[in-house]
PDB file of N, CA and C in Angstrom:
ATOM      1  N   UNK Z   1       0.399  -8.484  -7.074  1.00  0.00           N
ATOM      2  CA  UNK Z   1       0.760  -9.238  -5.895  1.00  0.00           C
ATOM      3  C   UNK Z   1       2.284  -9.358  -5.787  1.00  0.00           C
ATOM      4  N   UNK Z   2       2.764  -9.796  -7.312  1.00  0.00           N
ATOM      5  CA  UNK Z   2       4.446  -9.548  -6.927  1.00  0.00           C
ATOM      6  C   UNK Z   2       5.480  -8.494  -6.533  1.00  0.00           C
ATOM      7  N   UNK Z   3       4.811  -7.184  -6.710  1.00  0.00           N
ATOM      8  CA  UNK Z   3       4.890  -5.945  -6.237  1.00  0.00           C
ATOM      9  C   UNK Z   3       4.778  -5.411  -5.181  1.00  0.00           C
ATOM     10  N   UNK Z   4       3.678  -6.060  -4.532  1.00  0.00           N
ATOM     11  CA  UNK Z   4       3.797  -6.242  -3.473  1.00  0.00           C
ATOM     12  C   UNK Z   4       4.613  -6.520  -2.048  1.00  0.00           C
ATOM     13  N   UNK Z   5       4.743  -8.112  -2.530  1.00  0.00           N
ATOM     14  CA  UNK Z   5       5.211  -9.150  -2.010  1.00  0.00           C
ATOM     15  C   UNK Z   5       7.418  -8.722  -2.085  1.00  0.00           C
ATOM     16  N   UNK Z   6       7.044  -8.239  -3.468  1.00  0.00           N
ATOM     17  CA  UNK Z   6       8.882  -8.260  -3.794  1.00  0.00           C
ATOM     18  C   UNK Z   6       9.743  -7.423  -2.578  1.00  0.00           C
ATOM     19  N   UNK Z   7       9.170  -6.652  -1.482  1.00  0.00           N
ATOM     20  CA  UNK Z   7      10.362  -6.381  -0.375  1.00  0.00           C
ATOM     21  C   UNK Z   7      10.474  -7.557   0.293  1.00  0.00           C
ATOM     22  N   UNK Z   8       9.851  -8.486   0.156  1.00  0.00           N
ATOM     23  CA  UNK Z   8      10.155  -9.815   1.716  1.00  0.00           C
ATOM     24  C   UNK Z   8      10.783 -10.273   0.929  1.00  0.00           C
ATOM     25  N   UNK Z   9      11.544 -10.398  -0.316  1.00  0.00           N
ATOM     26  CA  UNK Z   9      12.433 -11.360  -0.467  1.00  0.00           C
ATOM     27  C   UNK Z   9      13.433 -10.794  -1.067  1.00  0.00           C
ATOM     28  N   UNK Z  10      14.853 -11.500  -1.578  1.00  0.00           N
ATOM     29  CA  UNK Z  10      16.166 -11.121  -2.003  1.00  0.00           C
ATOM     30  C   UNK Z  10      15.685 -10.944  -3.836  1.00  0.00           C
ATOM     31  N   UNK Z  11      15.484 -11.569  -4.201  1.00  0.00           N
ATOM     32  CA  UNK Z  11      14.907 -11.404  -5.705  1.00  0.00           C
ATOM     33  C   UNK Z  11      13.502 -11.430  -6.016  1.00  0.00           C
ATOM     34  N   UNK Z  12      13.632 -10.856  -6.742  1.00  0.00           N
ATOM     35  CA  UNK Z  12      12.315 -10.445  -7.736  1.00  0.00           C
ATOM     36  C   UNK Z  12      11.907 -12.472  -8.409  1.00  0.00           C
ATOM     37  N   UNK Z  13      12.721 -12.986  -8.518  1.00  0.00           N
ATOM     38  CA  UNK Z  13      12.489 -14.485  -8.775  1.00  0.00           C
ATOM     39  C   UNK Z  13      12.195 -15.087  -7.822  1.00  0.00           C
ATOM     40  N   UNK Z  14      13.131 -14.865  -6.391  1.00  0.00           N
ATOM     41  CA  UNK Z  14      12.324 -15.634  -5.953  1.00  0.00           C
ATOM     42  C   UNK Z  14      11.073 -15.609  -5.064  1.00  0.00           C
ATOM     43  N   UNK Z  15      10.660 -14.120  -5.117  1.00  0.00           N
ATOM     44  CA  UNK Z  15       9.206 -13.530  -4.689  1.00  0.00           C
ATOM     45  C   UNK Z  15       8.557 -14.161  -6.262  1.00  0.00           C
ATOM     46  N   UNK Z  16       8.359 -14.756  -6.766  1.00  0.00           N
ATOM     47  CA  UNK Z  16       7.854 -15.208  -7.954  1.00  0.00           C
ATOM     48  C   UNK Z  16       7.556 -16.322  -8.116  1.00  0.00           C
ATOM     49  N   UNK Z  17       8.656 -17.272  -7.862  1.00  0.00           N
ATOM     50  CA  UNK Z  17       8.090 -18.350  -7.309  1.00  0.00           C
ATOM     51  C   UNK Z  17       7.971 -19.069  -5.533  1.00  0.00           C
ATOM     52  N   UNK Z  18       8.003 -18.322  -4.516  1.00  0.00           N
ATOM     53  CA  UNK Z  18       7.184 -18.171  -3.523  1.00  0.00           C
ATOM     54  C   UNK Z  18       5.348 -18.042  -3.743  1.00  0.00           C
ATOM     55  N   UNK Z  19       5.345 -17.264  -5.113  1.00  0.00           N
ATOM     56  CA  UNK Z  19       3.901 -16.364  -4.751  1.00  0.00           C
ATOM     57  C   UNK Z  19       2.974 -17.630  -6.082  1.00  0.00           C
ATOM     58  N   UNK Z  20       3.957 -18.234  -6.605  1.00  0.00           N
ATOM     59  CA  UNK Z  20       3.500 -19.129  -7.963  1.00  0.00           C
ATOM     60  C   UNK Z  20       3.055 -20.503  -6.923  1.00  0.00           C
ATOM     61  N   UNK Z  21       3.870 -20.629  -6.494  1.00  0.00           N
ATOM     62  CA  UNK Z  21       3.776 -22.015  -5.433  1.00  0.00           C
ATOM     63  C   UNK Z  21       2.220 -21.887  -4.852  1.00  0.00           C
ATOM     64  N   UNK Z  22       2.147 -20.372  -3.714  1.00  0.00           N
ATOM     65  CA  UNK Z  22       0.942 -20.503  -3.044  1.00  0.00           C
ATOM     66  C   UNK Z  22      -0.635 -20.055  -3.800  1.00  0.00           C
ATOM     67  N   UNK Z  23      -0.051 -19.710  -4.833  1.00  0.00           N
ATOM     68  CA  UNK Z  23      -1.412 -19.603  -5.862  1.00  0.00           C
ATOM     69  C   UNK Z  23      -1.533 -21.023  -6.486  1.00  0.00           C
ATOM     70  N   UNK Z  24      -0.755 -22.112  -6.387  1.00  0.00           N
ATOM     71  CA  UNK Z  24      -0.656 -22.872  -7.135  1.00  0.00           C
ATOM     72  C   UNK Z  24      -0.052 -23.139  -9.020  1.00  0.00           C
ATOM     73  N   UNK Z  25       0.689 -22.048  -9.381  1.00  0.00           N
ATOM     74  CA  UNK Z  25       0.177 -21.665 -10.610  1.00  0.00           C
ATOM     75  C   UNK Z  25       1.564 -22.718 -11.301  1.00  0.00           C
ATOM     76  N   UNK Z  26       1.335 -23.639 -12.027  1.00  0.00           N
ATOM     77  CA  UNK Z  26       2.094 -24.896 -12.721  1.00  0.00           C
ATOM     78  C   UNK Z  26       3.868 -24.005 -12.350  1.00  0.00           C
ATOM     79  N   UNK Z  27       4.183 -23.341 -12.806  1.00  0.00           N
ATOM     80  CA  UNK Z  27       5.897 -23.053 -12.559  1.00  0.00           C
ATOM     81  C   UNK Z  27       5.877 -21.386 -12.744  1.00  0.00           C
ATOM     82  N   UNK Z  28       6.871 -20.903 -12.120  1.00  0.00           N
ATOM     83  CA  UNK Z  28       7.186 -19.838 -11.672  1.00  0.00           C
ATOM     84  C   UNK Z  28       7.337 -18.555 -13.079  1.00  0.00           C
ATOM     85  N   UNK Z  29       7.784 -19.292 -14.154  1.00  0.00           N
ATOM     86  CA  UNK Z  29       8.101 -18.890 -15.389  1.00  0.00           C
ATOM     87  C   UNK Z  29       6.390 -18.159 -16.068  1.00  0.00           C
ATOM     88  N   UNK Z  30       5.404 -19.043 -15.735  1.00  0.00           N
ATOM     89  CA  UNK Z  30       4.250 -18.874 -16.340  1.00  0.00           C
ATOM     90  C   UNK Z  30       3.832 -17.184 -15.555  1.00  0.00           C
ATOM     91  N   UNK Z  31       4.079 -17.300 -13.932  1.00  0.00           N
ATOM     92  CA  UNK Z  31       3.925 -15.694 -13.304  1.00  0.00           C
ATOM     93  C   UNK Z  31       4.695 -14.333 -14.111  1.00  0.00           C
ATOM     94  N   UNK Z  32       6.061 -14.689 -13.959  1.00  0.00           N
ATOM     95  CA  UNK Z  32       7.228 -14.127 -14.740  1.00  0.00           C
ATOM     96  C   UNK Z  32       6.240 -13.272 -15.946  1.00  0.00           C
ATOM     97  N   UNK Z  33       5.944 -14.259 -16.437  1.00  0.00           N
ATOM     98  CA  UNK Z  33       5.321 -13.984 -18.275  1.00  0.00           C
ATOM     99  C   UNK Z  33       4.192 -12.757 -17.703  1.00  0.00           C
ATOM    100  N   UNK Z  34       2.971 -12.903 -16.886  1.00  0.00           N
ATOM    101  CA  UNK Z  34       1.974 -12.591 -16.633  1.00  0.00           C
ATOM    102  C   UNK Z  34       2.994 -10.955 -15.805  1.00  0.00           C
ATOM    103  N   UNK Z  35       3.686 -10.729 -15.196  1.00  0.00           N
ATOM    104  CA  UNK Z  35       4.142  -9.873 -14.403  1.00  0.00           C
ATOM    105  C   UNK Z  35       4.627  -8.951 -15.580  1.00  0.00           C
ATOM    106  N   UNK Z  36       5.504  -9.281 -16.640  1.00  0.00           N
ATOM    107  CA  UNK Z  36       6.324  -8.627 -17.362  1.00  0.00           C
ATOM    108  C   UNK Z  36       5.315  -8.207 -18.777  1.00  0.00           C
ATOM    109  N   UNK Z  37       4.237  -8.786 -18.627  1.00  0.00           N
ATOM    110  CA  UNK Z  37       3.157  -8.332 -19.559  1.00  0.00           C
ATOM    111  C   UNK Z  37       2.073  -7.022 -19.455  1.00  0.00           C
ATOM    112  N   UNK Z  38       1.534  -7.151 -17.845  1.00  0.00           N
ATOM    113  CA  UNK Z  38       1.455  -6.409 -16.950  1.00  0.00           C
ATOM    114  C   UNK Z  38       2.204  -4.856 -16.784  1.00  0.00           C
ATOM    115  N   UNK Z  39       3.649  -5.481 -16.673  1.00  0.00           N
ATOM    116  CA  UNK Z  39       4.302  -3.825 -16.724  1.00  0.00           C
ATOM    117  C   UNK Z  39       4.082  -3.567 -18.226  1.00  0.00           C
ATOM    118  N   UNK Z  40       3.867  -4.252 -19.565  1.00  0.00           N
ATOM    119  CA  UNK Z  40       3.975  -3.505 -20.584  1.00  0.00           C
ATOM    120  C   UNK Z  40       3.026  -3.025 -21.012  1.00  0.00           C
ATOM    121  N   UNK Z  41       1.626  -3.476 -20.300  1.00  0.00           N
ATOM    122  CA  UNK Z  41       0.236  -2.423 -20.600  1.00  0.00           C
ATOM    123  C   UNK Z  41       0.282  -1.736 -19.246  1.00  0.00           C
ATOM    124  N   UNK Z  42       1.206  -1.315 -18.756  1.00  0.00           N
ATOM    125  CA  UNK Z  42       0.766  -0.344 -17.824  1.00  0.00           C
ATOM    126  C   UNK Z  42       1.884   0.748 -18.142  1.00  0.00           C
ATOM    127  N   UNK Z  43       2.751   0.203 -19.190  1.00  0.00           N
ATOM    128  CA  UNK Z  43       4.015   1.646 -19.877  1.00  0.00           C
ATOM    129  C   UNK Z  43       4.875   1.590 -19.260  1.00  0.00           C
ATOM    130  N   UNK Z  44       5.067   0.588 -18.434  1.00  0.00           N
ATOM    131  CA  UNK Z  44       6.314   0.650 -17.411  1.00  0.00           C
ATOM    132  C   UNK Z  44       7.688   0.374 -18.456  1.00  0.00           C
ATOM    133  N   UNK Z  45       7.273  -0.878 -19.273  1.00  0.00           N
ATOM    134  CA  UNK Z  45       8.217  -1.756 -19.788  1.00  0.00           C
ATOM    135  C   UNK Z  45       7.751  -1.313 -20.941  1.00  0.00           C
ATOM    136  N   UNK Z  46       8.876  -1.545 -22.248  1.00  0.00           N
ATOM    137  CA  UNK Z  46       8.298  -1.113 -23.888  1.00  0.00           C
ATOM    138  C   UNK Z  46       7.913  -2.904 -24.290  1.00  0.00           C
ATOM    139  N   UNK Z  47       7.204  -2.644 -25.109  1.00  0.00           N
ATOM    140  CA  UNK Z  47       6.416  -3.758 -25.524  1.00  0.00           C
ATOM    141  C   UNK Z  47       5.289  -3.729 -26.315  1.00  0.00           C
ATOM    142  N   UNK Z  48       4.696  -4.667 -26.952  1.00  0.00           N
ATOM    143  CA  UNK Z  48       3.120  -4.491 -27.415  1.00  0.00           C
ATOM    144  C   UNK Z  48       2.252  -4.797 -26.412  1.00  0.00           C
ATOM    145  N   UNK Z  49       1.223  -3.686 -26.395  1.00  0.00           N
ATOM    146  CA  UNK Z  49       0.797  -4.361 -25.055  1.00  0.00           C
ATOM    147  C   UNK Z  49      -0.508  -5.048 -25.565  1.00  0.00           C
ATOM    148  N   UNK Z  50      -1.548  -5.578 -24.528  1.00  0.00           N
ATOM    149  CA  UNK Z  50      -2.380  -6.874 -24.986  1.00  0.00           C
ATOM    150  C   UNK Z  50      -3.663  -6.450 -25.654  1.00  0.00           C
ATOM    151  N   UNK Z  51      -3.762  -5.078 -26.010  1.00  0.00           N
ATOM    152  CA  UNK Z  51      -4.746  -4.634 -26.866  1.00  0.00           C
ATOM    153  C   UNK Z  51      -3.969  -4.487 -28.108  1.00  0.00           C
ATOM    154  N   UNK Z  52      -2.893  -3.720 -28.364  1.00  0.00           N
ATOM    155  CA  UNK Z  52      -2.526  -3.923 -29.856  1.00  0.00           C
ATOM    156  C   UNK Z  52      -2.403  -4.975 -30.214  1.00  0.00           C
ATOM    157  N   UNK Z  53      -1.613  -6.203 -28.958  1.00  0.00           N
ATOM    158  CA  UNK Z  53      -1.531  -7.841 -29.625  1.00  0.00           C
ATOM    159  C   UNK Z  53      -2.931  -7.761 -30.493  1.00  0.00           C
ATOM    160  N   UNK Z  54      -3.980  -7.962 -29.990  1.00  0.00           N
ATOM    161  CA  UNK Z  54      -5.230  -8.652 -30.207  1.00  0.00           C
ATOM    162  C   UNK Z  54      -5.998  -7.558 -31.501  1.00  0.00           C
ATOM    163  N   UNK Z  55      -5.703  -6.111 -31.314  1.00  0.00           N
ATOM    164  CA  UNK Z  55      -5.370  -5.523 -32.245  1.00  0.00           C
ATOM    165  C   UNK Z  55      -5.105  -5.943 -33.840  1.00  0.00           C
ATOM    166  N   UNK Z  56      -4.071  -6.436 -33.534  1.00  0.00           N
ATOM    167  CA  UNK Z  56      -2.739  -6.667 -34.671  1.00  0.00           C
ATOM    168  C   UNK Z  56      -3.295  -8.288 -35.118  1.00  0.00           C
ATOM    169  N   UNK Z  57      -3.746  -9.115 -34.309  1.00  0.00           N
ATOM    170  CA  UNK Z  57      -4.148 -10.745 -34.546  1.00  0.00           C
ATOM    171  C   UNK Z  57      -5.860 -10.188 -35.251  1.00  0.00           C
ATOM    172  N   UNK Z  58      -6.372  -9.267 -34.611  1.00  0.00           N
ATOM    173  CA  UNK Z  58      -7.862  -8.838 -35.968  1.00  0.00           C
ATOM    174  C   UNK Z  58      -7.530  -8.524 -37.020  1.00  0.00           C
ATOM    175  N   UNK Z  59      -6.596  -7.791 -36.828  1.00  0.00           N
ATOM    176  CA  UNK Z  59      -6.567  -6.757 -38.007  1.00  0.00           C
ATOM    177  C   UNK Z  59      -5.534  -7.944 -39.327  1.00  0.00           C
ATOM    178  N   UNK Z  60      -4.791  -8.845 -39.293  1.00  0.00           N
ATOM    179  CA  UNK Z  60      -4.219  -9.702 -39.784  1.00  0.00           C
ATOM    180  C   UNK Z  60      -5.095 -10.840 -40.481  1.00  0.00           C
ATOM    181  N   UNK Z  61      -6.188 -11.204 -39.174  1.00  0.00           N
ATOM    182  CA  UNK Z  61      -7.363 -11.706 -40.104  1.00  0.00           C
ATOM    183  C   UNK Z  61      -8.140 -11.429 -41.017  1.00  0.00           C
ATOM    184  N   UNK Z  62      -8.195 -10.391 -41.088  1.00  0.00           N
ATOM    185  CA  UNK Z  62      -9.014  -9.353 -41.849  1.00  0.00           C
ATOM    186  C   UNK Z  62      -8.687  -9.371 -42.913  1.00  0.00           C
ATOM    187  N   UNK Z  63      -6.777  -9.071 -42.900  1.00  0.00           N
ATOM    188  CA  UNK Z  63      -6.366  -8.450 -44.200  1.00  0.00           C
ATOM    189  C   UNK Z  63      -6.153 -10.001 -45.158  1.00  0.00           C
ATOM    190  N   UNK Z  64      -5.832 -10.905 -43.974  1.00  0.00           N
ATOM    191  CA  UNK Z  64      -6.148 -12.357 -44.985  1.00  0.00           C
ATOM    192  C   UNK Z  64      -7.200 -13.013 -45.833  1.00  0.00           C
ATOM    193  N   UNK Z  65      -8.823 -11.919 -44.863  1.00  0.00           N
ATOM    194  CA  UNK Z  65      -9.964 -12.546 -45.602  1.00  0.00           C
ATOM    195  C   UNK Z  65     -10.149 -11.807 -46.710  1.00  0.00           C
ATOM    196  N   UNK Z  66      -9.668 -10.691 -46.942  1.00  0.00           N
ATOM    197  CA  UNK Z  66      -9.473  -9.251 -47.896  1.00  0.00           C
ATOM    198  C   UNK Z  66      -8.882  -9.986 -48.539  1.00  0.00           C
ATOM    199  N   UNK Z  67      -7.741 -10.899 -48.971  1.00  0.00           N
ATOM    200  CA  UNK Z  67      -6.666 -11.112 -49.632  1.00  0.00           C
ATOM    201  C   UNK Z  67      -7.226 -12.388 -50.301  1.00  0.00           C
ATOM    202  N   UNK Z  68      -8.018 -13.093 -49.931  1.00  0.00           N
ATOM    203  CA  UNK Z  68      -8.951 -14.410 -49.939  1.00  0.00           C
ATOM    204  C   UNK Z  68     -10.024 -13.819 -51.243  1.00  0.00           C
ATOM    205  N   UNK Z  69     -10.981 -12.664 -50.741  1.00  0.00           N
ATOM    206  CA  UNK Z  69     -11.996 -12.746 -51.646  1.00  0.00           C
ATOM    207  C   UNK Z  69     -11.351 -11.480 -52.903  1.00  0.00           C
ATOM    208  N   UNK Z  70     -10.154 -10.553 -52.458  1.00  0.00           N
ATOM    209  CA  UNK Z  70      -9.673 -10.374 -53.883  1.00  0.00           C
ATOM    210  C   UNK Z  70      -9.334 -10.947 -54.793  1.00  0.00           C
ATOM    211  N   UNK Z  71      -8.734 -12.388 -54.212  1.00  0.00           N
ATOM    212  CA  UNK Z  71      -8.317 -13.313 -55.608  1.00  0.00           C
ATOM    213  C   UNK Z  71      -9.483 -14.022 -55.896  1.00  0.00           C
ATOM    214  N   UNK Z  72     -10.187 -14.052 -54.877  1.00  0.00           N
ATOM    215  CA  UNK Z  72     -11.766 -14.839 -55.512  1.00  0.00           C
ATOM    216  C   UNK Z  72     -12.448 -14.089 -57.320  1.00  0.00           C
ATOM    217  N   UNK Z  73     -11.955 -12.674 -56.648  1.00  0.00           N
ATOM    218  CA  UNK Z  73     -12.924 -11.810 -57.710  1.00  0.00           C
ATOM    219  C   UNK Z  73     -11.742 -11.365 -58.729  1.00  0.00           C
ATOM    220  N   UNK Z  74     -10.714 -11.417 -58.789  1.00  0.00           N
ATOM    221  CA  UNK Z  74      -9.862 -11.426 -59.922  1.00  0.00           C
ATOM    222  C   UNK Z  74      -9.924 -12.729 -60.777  1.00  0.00           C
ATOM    223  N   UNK Z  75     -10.098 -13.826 -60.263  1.00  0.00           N
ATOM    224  CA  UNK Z  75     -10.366 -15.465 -60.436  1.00  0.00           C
ATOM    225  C   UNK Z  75     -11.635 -14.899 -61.465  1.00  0.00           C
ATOM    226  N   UNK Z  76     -12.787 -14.194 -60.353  1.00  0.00           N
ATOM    227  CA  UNK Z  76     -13.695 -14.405 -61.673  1.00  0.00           C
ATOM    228  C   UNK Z  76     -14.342 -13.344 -62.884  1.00  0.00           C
ATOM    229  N   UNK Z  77     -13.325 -12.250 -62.510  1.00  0.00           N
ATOM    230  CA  UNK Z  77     -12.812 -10.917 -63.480  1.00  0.00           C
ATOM    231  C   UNK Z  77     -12.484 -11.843 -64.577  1.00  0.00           C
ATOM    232  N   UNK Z  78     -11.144 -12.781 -64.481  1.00  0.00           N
ATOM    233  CA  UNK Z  78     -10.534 -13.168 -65.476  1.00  0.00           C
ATOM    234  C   UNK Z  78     -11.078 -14.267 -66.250  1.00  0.00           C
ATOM    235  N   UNK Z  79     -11.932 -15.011 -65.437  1.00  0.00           N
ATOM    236  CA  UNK Z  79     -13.418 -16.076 -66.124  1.00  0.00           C
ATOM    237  C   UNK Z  79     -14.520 -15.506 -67.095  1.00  0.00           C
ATOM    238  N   UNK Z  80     -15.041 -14.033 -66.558  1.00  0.00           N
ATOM    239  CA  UNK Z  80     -15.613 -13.137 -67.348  1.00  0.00           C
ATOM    240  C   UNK Z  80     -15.370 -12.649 -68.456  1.00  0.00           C
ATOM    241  N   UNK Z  81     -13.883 -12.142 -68.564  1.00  0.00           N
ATOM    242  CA  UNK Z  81     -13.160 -11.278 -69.353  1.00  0.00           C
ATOM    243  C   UNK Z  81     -12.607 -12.473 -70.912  1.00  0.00           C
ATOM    244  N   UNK Z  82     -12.465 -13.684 -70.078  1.00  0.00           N
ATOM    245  CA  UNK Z  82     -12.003 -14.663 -71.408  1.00  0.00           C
ATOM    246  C   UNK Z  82     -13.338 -15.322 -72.609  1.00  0.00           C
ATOM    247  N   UNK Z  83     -14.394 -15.271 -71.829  1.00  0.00           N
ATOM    248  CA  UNK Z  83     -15.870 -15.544 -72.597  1.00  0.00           C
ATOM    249  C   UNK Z  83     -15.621 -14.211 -73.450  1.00  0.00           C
ATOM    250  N   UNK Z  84     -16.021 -15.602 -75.192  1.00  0.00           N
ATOM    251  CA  UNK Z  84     -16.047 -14.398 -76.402  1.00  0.00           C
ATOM    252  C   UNK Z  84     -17.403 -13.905 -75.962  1.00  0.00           C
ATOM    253  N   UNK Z  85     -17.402 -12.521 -76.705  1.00  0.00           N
ATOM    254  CA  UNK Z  85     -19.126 -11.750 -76.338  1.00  0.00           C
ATOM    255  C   UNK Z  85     -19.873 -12.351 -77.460  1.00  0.00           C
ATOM    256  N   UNK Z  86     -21.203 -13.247 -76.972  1.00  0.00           N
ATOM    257  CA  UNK Z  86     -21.919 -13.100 -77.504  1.00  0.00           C
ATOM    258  C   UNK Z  86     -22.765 -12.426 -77.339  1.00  0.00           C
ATOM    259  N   UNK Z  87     -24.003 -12.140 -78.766  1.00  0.00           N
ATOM    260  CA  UNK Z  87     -24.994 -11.580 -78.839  1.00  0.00           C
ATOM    261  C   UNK Z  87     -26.680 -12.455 -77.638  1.00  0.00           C
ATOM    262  N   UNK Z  88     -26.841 -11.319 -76.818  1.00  0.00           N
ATOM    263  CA  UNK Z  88     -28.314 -12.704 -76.010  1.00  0.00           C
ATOM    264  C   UNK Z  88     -29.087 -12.370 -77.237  1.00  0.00           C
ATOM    265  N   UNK Z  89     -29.965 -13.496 -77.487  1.00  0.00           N
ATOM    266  CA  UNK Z  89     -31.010 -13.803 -78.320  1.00  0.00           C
ATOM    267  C   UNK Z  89     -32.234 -14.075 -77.424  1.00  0.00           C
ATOM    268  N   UNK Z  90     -33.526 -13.980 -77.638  1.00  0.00           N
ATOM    269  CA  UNK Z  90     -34.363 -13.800 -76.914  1.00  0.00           C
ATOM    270  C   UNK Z  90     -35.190 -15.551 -77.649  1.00  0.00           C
ATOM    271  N   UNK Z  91     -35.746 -16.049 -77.379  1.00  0.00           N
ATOM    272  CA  UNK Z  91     -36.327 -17.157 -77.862  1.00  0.00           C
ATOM    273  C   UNK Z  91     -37.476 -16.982 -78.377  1.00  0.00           C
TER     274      UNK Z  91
END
């Protein structure tokens, strides 16, 4: 829409907040964000665009829950490894 809209006015700002006002959208800054995000999943602009974000926020969880149950199992490698061996006896 701001692409649009951006020949009827002198700036790119203030076709931005003209177009924020009649959508209602809280301040002009919040469009801005949404416009310049926009050009960066469409390759216009360099950036991460909103699949690698979300990408990069899985793949981070992941490597934290990876990082979680390796020390779980080194925790109980090293619980294992300190028990002297005994012999099982059968009753």
């Amino acid at each position: 829409m701001v692409a649009e809209e951006r020949p009827e006015y002198e700036t790119e700002w203030s076709a931005m907040k003209a177009i924020a006002a009649t959508l209602g959208i809280g301040t002009p800054e919040t469009l801005r964000s949404w416009v310049r995000q926009d050009e960066i999943d469409n390759g216009v602009r360099p950036g991460t665009t909103t699949d690698a974000s979300a990408q990069i926020k899985a793949m981070s969880k992941e490597i934290a829950e990876l990082t979680r149950a390796n020390e779980t199992l080194k925790a109980a490698a090293s619980f294992f490894a300190a028990e002297p061996d005994r012999p099982h006896t059968r009753s």
